[in-house]
CSV table of C-alpha atoms and ligand atoms in Angstrom, one decimal:
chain,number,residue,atom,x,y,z
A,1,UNK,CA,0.0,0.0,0.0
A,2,UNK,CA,1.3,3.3,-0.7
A,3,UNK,CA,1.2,6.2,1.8
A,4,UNK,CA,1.6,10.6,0.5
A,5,UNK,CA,4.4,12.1,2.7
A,6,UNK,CA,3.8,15.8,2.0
A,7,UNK,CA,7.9,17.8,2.6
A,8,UNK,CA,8.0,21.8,2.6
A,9,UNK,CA,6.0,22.4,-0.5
A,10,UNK,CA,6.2,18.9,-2.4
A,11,UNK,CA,4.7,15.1,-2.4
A,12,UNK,CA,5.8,12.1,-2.4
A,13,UNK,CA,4.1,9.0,-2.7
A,14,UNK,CA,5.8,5.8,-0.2
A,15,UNK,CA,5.5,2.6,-2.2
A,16,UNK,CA,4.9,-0.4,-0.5
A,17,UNK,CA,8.2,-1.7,2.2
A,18,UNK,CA,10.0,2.3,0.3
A,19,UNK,CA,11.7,4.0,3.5
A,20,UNK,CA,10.9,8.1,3.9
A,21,UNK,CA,14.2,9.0,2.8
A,22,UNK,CA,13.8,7.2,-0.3
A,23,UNK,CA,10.5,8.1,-1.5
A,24,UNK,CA,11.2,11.9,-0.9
A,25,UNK,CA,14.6,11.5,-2.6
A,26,UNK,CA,12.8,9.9,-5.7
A,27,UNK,CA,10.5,12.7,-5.7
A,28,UNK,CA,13.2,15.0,-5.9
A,29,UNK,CA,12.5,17.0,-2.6
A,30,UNK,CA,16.5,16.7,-1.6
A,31,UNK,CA,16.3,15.9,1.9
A,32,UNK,CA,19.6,15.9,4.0
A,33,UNK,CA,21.4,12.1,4.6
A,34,UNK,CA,24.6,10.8,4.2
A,35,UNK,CA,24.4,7.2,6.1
A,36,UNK,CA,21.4,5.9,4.8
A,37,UNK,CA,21.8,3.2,7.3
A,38,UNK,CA,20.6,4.8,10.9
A,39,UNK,CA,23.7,6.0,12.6
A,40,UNK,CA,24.3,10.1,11.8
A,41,UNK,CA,21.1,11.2,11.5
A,42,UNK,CA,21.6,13.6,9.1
A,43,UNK,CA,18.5,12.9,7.9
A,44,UNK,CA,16.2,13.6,10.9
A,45,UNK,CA,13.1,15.0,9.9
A,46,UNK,CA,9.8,15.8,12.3
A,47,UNK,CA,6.8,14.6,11.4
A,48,UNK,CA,3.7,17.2,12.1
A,49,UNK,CA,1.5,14.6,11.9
A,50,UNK,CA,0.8,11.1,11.1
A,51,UNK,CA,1.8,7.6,13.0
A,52,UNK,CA,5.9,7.0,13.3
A,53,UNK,CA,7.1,3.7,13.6
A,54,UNK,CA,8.9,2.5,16.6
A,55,UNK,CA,12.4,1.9,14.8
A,56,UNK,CA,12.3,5.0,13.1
A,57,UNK,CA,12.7,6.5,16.8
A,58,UNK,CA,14.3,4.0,19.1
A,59,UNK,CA,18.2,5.8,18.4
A,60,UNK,CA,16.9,9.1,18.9
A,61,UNK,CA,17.1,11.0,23.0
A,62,UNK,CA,14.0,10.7,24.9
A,63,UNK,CA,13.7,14.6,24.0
A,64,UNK,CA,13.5,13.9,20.2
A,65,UNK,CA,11.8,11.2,20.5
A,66,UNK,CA,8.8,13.4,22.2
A,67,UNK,CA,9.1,16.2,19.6
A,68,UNK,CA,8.1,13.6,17.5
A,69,UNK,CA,11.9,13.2,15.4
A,70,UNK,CA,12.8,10.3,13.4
A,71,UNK,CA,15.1,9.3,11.2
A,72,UNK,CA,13.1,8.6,7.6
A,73,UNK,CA,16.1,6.4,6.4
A,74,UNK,CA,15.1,3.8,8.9
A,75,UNK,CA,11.2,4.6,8.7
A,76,UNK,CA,9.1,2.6,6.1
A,77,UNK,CA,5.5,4.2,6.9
A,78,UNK,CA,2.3,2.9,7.9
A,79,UNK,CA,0.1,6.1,6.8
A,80,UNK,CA,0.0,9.5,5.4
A,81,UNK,CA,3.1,11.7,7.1
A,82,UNK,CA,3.8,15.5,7.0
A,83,UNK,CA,6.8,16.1,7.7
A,84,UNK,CA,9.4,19.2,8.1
A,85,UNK,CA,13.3,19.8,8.7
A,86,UNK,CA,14.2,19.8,11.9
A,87,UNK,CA,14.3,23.3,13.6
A,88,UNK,CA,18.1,24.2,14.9
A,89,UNK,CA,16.7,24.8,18.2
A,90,UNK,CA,16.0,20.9,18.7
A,91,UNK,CA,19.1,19.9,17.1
A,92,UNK,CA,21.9,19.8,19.7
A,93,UNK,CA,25.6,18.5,19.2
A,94,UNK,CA,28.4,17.1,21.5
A,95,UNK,CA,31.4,18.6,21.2
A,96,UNK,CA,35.2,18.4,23.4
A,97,UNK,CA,36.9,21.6,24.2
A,98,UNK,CA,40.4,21.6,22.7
A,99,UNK,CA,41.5,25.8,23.8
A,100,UNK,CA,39.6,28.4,25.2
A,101,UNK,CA,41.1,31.3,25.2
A,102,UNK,CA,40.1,35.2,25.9
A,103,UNK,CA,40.9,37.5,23.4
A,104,UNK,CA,42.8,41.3,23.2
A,105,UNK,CA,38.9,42.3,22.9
A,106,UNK,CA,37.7,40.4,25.3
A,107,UNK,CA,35.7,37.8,23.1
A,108,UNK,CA,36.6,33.7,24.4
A,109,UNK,CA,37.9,32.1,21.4
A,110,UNK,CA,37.3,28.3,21.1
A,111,UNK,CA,38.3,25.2,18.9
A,112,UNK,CA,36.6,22.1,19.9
A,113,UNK,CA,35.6,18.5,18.4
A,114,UNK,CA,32.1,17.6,17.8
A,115,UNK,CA,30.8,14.3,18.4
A,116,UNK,CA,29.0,13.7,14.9
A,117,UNK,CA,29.9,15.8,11.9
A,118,UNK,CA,28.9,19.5,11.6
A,119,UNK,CA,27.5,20.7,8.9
A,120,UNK,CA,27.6,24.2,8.9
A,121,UNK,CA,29.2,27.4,7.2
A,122,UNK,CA,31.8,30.2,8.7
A,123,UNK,CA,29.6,32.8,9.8
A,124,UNK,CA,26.3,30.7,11.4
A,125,UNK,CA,25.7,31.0,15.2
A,126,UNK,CA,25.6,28.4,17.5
A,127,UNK,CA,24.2,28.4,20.8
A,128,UNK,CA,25.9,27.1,23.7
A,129,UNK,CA,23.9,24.8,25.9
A,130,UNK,CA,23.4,26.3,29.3
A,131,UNK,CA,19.9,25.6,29.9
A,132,UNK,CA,19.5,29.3,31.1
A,133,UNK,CA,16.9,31.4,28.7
A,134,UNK,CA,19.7,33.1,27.3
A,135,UNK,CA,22.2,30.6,25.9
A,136,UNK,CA,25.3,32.4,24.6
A,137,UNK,CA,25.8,32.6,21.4
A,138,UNK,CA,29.0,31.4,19.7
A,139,UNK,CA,29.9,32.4,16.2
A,140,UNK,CA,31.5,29.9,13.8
A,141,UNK,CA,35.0,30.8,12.2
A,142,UNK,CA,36.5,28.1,10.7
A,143,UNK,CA,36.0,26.8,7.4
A,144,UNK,CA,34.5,23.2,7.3
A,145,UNK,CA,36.4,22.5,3.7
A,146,UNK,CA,40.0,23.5,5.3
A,147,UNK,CA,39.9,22.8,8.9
A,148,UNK,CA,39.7,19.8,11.0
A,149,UNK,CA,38.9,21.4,14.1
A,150,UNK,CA,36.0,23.9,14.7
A,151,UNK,CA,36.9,27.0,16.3
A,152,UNK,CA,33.9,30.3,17.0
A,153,UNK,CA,34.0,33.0,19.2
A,154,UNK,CA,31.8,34.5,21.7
A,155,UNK,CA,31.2,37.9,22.2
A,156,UNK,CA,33.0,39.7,25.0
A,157,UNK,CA,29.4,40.6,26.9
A,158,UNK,CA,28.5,36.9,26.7
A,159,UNK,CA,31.9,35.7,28.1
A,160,UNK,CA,30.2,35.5,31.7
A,161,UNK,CA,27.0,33.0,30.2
A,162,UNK,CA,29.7,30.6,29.3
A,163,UNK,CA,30.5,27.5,31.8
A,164,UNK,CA,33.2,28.1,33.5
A,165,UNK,CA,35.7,25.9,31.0
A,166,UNK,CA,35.0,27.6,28.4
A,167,UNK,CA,35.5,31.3,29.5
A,168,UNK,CA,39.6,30.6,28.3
A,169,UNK,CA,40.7,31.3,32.1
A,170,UNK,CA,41.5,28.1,33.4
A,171,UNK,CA,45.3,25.9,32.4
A,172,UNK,CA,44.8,23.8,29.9
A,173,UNK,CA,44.4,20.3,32.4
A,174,UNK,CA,40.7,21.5,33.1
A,175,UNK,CA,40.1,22.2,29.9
A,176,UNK,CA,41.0,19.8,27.6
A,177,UNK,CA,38.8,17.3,26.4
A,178,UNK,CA,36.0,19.1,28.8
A,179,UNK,CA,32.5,18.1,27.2
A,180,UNK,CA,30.2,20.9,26.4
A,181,UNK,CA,26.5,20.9,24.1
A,182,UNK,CA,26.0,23.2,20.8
A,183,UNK,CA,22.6,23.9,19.5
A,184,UNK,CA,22.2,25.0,15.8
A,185,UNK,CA,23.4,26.0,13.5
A,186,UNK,CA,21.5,28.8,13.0
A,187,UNK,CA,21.3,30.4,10.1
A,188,UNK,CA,20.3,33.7,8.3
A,189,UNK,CA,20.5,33.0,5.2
A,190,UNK,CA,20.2,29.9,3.7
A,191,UNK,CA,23.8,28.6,2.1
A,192,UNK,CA,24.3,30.2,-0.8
A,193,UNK,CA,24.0,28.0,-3.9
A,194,UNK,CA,25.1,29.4,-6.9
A,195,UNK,CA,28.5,30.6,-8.1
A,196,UNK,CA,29.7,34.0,-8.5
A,197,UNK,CA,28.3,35.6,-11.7
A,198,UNK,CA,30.9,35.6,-14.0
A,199,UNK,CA,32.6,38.9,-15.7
A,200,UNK,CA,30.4,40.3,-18.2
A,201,UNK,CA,32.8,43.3,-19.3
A,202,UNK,CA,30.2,44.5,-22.3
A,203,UNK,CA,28.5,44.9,-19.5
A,204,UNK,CA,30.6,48.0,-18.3
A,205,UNK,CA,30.5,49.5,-21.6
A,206,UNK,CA,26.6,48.7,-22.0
A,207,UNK,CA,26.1,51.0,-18.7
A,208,UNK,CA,28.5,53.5,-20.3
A,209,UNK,CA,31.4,53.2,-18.8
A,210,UNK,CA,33.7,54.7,-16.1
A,211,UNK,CA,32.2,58.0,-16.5
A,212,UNK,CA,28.4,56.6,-16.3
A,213,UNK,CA,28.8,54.3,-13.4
A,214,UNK,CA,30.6,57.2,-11.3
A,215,UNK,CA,28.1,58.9,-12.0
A,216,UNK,CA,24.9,56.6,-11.0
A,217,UNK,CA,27.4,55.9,-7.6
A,218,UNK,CA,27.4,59.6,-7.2
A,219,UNK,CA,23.4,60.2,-7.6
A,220,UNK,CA,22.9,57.2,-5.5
A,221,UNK,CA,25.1,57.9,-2.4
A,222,UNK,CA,23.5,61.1,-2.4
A,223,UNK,CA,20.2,59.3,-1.6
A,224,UNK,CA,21.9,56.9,0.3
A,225,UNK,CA,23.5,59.9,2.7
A,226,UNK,CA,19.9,61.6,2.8
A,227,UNK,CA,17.8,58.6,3.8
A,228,UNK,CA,16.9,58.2,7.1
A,229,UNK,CA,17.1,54.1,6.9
A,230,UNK,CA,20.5,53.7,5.6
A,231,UNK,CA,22.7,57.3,6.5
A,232,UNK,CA,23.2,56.1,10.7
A,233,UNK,CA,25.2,53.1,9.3
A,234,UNK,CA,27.2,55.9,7.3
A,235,UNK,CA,28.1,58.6,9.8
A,236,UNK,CA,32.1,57.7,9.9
A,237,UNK,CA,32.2,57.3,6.1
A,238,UNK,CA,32.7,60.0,3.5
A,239,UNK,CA,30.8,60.0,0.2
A,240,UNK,CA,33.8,60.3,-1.0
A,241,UNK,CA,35.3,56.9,0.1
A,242,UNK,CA,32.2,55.0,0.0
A,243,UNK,CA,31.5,56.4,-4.2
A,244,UNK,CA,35.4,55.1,-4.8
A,245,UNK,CA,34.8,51.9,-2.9
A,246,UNK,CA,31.9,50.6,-4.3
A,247,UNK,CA,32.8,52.1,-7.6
A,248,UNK,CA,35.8,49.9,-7.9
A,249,UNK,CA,34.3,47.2,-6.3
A,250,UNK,CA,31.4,46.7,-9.0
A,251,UNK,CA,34.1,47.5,-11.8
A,252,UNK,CA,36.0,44.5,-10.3
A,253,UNK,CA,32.4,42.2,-10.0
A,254,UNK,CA,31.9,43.5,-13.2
A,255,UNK,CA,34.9,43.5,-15.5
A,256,UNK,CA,36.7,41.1,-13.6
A,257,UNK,CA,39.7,43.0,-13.4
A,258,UNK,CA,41.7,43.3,-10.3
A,259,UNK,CA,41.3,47.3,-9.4
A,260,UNK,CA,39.2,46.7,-5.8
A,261,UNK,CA,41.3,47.2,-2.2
A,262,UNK,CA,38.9,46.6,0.5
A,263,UNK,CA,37.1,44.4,2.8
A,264,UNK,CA,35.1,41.5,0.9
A,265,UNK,CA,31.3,42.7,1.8
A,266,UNK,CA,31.2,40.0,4.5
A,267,UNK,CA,33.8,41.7,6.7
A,268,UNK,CA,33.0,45.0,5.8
A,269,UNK,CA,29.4,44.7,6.8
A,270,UNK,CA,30.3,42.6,9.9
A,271,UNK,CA,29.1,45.0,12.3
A,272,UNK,CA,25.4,45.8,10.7
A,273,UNK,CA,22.5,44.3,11.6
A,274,UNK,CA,20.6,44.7,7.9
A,275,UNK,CA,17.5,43.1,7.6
A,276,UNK,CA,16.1,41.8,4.3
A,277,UNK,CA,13.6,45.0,4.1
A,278,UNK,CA,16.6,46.9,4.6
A,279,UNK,CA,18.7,45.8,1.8
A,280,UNK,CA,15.7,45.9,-0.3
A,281,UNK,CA,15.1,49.4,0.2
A,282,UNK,CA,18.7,50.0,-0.8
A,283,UNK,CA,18.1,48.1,-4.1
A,284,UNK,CA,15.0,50.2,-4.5
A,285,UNK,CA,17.0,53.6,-3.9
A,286,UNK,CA,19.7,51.9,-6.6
A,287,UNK,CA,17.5,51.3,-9.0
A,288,UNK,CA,15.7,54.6,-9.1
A,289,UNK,CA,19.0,55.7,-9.5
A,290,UNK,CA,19.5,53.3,-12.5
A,291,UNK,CA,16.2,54.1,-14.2
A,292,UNK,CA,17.3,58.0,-13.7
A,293,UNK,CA,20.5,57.7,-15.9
A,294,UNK,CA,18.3,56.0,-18.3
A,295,UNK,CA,19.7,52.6,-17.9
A,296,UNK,CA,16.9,50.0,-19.1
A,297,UNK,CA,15.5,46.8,-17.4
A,298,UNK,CA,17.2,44.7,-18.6
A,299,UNK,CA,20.8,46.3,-18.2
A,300,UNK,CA,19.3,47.1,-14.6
A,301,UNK,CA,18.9,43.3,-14.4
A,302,UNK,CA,22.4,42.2,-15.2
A,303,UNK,CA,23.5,44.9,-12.9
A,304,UNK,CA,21.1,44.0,-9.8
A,305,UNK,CA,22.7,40.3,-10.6
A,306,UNK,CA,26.1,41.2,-8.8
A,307,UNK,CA,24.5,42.8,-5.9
A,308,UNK,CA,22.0,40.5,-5.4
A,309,UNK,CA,24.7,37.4,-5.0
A,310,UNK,CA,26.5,39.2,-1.6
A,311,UNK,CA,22.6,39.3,-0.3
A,312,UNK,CA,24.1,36.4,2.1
A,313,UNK,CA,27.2,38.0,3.3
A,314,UNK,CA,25.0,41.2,4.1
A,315,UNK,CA,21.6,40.4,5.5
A,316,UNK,CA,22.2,38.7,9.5
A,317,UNK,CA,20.5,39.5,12.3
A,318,UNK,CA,23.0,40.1,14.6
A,319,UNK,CA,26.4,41.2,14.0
A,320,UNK,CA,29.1,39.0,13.3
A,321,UNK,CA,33.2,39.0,14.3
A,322,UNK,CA,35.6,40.0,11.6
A,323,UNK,CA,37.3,37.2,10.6
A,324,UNK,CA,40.7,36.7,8.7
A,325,UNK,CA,40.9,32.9,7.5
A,326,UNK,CA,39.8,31.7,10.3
A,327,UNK,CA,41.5,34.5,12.6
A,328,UNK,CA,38.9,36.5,14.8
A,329,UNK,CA,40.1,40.2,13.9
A,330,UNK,CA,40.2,43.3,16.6
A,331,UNK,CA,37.9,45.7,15.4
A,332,UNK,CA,37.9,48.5,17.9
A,333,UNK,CA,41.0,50.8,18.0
A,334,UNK,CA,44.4,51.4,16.1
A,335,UNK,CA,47.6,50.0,16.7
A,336,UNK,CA,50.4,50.0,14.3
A,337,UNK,CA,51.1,47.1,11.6
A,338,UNK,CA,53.7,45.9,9.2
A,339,UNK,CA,52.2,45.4,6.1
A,340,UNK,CA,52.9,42.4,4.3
A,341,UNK,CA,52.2,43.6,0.8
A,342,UNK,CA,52.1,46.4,-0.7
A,343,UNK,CA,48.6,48.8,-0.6
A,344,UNK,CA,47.8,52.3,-0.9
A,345,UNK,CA,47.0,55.0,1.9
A,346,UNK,CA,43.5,55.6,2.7
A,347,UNK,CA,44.7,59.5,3.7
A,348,UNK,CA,46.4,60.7,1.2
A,349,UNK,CA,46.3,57.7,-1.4
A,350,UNK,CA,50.0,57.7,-1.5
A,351,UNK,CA,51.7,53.9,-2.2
A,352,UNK,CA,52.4,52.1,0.7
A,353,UNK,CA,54.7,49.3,-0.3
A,354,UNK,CA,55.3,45.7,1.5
A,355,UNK,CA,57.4,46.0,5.0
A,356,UNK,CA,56.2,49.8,5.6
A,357,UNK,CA,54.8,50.5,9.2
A,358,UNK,CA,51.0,51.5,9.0
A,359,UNK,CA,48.5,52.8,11.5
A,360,UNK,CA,45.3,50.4,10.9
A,361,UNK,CA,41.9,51.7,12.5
A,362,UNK,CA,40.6,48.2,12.9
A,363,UNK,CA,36.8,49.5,13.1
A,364,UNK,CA,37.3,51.2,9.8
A,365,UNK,CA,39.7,49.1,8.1
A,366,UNK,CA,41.5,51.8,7.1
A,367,UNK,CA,45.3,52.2,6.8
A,368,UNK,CA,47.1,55.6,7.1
A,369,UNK,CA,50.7,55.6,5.8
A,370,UNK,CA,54.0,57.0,7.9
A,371,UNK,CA,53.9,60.0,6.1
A,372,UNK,CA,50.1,60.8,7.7
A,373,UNK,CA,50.2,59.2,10.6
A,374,UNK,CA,53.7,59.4,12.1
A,375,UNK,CA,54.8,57.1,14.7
A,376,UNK,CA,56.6,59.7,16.9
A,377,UNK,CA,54.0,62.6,16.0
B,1,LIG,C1,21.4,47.9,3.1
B,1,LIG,C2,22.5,47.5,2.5
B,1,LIG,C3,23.9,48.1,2.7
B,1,LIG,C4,24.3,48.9,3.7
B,1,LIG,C5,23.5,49.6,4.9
B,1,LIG,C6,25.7,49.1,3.5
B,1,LIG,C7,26.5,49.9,4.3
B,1,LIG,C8,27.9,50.1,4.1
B,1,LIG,C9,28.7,50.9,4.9
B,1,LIG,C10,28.3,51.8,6.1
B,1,LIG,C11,30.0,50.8,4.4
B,1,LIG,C12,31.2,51.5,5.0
B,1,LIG,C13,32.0,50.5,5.9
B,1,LIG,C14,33.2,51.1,6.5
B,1,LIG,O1,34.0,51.7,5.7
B,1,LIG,O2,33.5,50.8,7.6
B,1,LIG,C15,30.0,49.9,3.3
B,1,LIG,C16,31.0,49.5,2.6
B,1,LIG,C17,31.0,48.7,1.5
B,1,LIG,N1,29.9,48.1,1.0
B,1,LIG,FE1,28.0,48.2,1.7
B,1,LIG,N2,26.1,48.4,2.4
B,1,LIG,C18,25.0,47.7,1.9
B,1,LIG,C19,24.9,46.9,0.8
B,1,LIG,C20,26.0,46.6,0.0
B,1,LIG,C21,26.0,45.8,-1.2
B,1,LIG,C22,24.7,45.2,-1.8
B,1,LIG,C23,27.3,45.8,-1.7
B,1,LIG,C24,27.8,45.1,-2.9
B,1,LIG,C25,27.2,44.7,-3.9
B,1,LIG,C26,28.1,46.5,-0.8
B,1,LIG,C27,29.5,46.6,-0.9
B,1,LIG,C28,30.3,47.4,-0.1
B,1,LIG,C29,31.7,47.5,-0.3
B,1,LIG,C30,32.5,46.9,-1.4
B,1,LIG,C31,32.2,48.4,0.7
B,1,LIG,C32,33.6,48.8,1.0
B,1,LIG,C33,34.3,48.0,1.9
B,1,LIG,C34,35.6,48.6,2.4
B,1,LIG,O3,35.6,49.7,2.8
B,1,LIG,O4,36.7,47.9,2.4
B,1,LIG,N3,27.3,47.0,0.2
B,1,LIG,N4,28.6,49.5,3.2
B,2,LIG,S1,21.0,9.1,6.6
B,2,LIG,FE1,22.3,8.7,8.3
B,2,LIG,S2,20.8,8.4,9.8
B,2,LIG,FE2,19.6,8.6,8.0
C-alpha cells in the first residue's frame, strides 16, 4: 500500500516496504542524509502529523523522541506523514573543548571536536547549551572545507553565560577534552548555492562606462546619505570613500579586473545588523538611481545580478566578528602594523609598499601611511 508524505511544499508517494528518505529522494525534494543506514542522523526530519514507527525513533534522545523526530532512512510508513526539517533549536551536538582562550577584545575564542559531523558554514551562530533562557551565542569561524577542528567566538558581553571551562581562564588540564552541548546552526541565510556571476565586461561599456557608473554611484550615495534608513550606518564614512569603494568594487564584479582594495562585503558589513527589508530598500533607492541615468530593465537586471549574490554575506540578524581565515580580527582601536604587501593609503592615497609600518583603525579598516600618521607625532 502506498502512503503521501507531504515535505515543505512537495509530495511524495511511499510505495509499499519504500523508507521516507527514499520516497522523498525519488521525488526529488532533496532531503539531507549521508548514512542511509541509521547512525548520523543527518536525515532527521519531524513529522507534524501522522503515525511513526517505533524503529524509526528507538536511536533518537527521549527529548526527540517526544518532539516527534525520526530518522526517515530507517522509517518505512504505515500512513500519510507530514513532515518538516528539523528546527536548529532541537538539534543539539556534543562537542570536546580543545582551547579556550580570551581574546585582546575580550571575546573567548574556542576550537573544539564535535561528536557527529557538523554541517555548517563560517559565519552561522551556535548556541551554547546552558539551559538558562539566554544561551550564549558562539559564532562559527572556521572553514568546514579547510579545517579539521571547529573553532567560534563568543562575544565579550556573553563571556560571563559561558561554563566556566570555556570562559579561556582556566590551564589547559581542566580544559581539555571538557565536554560541552552546541545547539544549531543557526542560520540567516540559507547557504548560498550558486556561483559567483561571471565577468560580463560588455556589461561595463553597455552602462557606459567609467564616467556613467561614477556617476549613478554619485546620484545614488546622495540618496543613500539623505535617507533616514541607511545614512546612521554611514556617519564615519565620506561619500567620498564610499563612491570610490563601491565604484571599484562593482568595476571588479563587473569586468573582472583586479582594481578593488577593501574588505570583501562580509567583513565589511560585519558589524550591521541589515534586515532583508533593509537591503531591499537599498536596491529600491539603486534602482531609481539606474532608471534615472536612463539605464533600461534589462541592463538594470544584469546589474542587480552582482549585488543580489553578496545578499548572504549582508543580510544577518546580529552582527558577526571580523574574521581573517579563520583568525577572529580586533575591530575597535588602532595600533600600528607591518604590512605584508604592498597597498595604498587611505589619507592621502599615496603607495604604501610591502614592509612599511602603518597605523590600521581596525573599526574602519583603514590604513594611514608614515607619512600621515607618524609614529613619533
Ligand atoms: C542595506 C544594504 C547596505 C548597507 C547599509 C551598507 C553599508 C555600508 C557601509 C556603512 C559601508 C562602509 C563601511 C566602512 O567603511 O566601515 C559599506 C562599505 C561597503 N559596501 Fe555596503 N552596504 C550595503 C549593501 C552593499 C551591497 C549590496 C554591496 C555590494 C554589492 C556592498 C558593498 C560594499 C563595499 C565593497 C564596501 C567597501 C568595503 C571597504 O571599505 O573595504 N554594500 N557598506
Ligand atoms: S542518513 Fe544517516 S541516519 Fe539517516
Amino acid at each position: 500500500m502506498s502512503h503521501v508524505l507531504s515535505f515543505e511544499n512537495g509530495h511524495a508517494v511511499a510505495q509499499e516496504g519504500e523508507t521516507v528518505l527514499n520516497a522523498l529522494l525519488r521525488a526529488g525534494l532533496e532531503p539531507a542524509f549521508s548514512c542511509k543506514s541509521g547512525s548520523c542522523q543527518t536525515c532527521m526530519l519531524q513529522a507534524e502529523r501522522g503515525d511513526i514507527p517505533e524503529r524509526a525513533q528507538r536511536v533518537l534522545p527521549t527529548h526527540l523522541r517526544r518532539l516527534r523526530y525520526f530518522l526517515p532512512c530507517r522509517c518505512v510508513p504505515t500512513g500519510a506523514m507530514q513532515l518538516r526539517r528539523p528546527h536548529p533549536n532541537d538539534l543539539v551536538v556534543g562537542c570536546q573543548l580543545c582551547e579556550a582562550s580570551v581574546q585582546a577584545d575580550g571575546c573567548i575564542s574556542l576550537v573544539f571536536e564535535t561528536g557527529r559531523p557538523l554541517k555548517y558554514r563560517s559565519g552561522q551562530q551556535m548556541r551554547v547549551v546552558t539551559g538558562a533562557e539566554n544561551e550564549p551565542l558562539l559564532t562559527l569561524t572556521s572553514c568546514p572545507e579547510r579545517d579539521l577542528l571547529i573553532s567560534g567566538v563568543v562575544d565579550a558581553d556573553a563571556a560571563s553565560l559561558l561554563p566556566r571551562e570555556l570562559q579561556g581562564t582556566l590551564g589547559d588540564e581542566e580544559t581539555f577534552g571538557h565536554p560541552f552541548e552546541l545547539r544549531g546552526p543557526f542560520d540567516d541565510m540559507p547557504p548560498r548555492e550558486l556561483p559567483a556571476p561571471d565577468a560580463d565586461a560588455a556589461l561595463w561599456e553597455d552602462l557606459g562606462g567609467d564616467a556613467k557608473v561614477r556617476a549613478v554611484m554619485e546620484a545614488f550615495y546622495a540618496k543613500v546619505y539623505a535617507d533616514e534608513q541607511l545614512a546612521p550606518f554611514f556617519v564615519k564614512v565620506t561619500r567620498e570613500r564610499a563612491i570610490d569603494k563601491q565604484f571599484s568594487f562593482m568595476k571588479q564584479c563587473v569586468t573582472g579586473g583586479k582594481l578593488y582594495m577593501g574588505d570583501r562585503p562580509r567583513n565589511a558589513h560585519h558589524w550591521m545588523i541589515i534586515t532583508h527589508a533593509l537591503f531591499d530598500h537599498r536596491q529600491a533607492l539603486m534602482h531609481a538611481t539606474l532608471v534615472e541615468h536612463g539605464l533600461s530593465d534589462a541592463l538594470i537586471e544584469r546589474w542587480t545580478v552582482y549585488e543580489e549574490y553578496f545578499r548572504p554575506d549582508i543580510v544577518k540578524s546580529a552582527r558577526l566578528p571580523r574574521t581573517l581565515g579563520n583568525q577572529v580580527v580586533r575591530t575597535t582601536g588602532v595600533t600600528r602594523e607591518v604590512l605584508g604587501e604592498g597597498s595604498v593609503c587611505d589619507q592621502c592615497g599615496g603607495e604604501v609598499t610591502s614592509g612599511e609600518t602603518v597605523l590600521l583603525h581596525h573599526h574602519m579598516g583603514t590604513i594611514s601611511c608614515e607619512r600621515c600618521s607618524p609614529a613619533n607625532a
